[in-house]
XYZ file of C-alpha atoms in Angstrom:
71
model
C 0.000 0.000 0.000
C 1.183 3.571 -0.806
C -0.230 6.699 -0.771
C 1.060 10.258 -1.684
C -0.693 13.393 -0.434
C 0.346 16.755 -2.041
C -0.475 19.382 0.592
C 0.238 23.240 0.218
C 0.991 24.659 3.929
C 0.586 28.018 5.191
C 1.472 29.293 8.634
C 0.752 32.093 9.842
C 2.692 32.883 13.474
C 3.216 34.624 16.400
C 6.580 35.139 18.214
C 6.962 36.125 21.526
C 10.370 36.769 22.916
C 10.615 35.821 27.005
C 14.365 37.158 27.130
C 16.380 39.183 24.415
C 17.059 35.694 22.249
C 14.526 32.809 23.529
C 11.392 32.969 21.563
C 7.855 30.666 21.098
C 5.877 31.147 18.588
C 2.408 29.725 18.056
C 0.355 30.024 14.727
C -3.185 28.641 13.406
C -1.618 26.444 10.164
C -3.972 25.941 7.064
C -3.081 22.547 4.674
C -4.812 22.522 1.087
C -5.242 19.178 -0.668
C -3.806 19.809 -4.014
C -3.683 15.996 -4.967
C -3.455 12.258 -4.142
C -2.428 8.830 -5.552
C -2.000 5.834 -4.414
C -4.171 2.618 -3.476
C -5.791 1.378 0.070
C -7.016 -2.125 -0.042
C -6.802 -2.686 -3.904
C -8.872 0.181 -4.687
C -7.526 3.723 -6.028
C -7.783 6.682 -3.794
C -8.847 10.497 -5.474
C -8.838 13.634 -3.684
C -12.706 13.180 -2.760
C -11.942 10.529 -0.475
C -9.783 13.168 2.248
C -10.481 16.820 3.754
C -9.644 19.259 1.110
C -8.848 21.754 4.058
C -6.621 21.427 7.667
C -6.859 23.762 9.915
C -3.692 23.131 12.118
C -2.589 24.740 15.529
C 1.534 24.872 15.117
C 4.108 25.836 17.389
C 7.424 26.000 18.021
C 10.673 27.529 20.494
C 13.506 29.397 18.938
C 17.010 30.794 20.249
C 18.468 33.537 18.026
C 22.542 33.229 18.664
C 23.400 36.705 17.184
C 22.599 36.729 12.844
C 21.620 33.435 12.724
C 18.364 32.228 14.339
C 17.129 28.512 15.155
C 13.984 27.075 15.718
């Protein structure tokens, strides 16, 4: 069994910086079904068979070491 699913993401987030380089940042995430292949079971899968829109809570901690950030 395989099965590809070709998602566009977009975040959209927040930072908030506790101290001058520690960061979290928190963002609603929305994922757009742009395609799918594949098989489950013997049987061919299309793009009416999943959620053509996610609606995603991300998040994430970053430390910024002078130019160069990391998250």
């Amino acid at each position: 069994m395989e099965l590809k699913l070709n998602y566009l993401q977009i975040p959209v987030m927040g930072r908030y910086y506790f101290i001058k380089s520690l960061n979290v940042e928190i963002g609603p995430q929305l994922g757009i079904l742009l395609g799918s292949s594949g098989e489950i079971k013997n049987s061919p899968v299309s793009n009416d068979d999943f959620e053509n829109i996610d609606l995603l809570i991300a998040f994430g901690v970053g430390y910024k070491l002078s130019n160069l950030g990391f998250l």
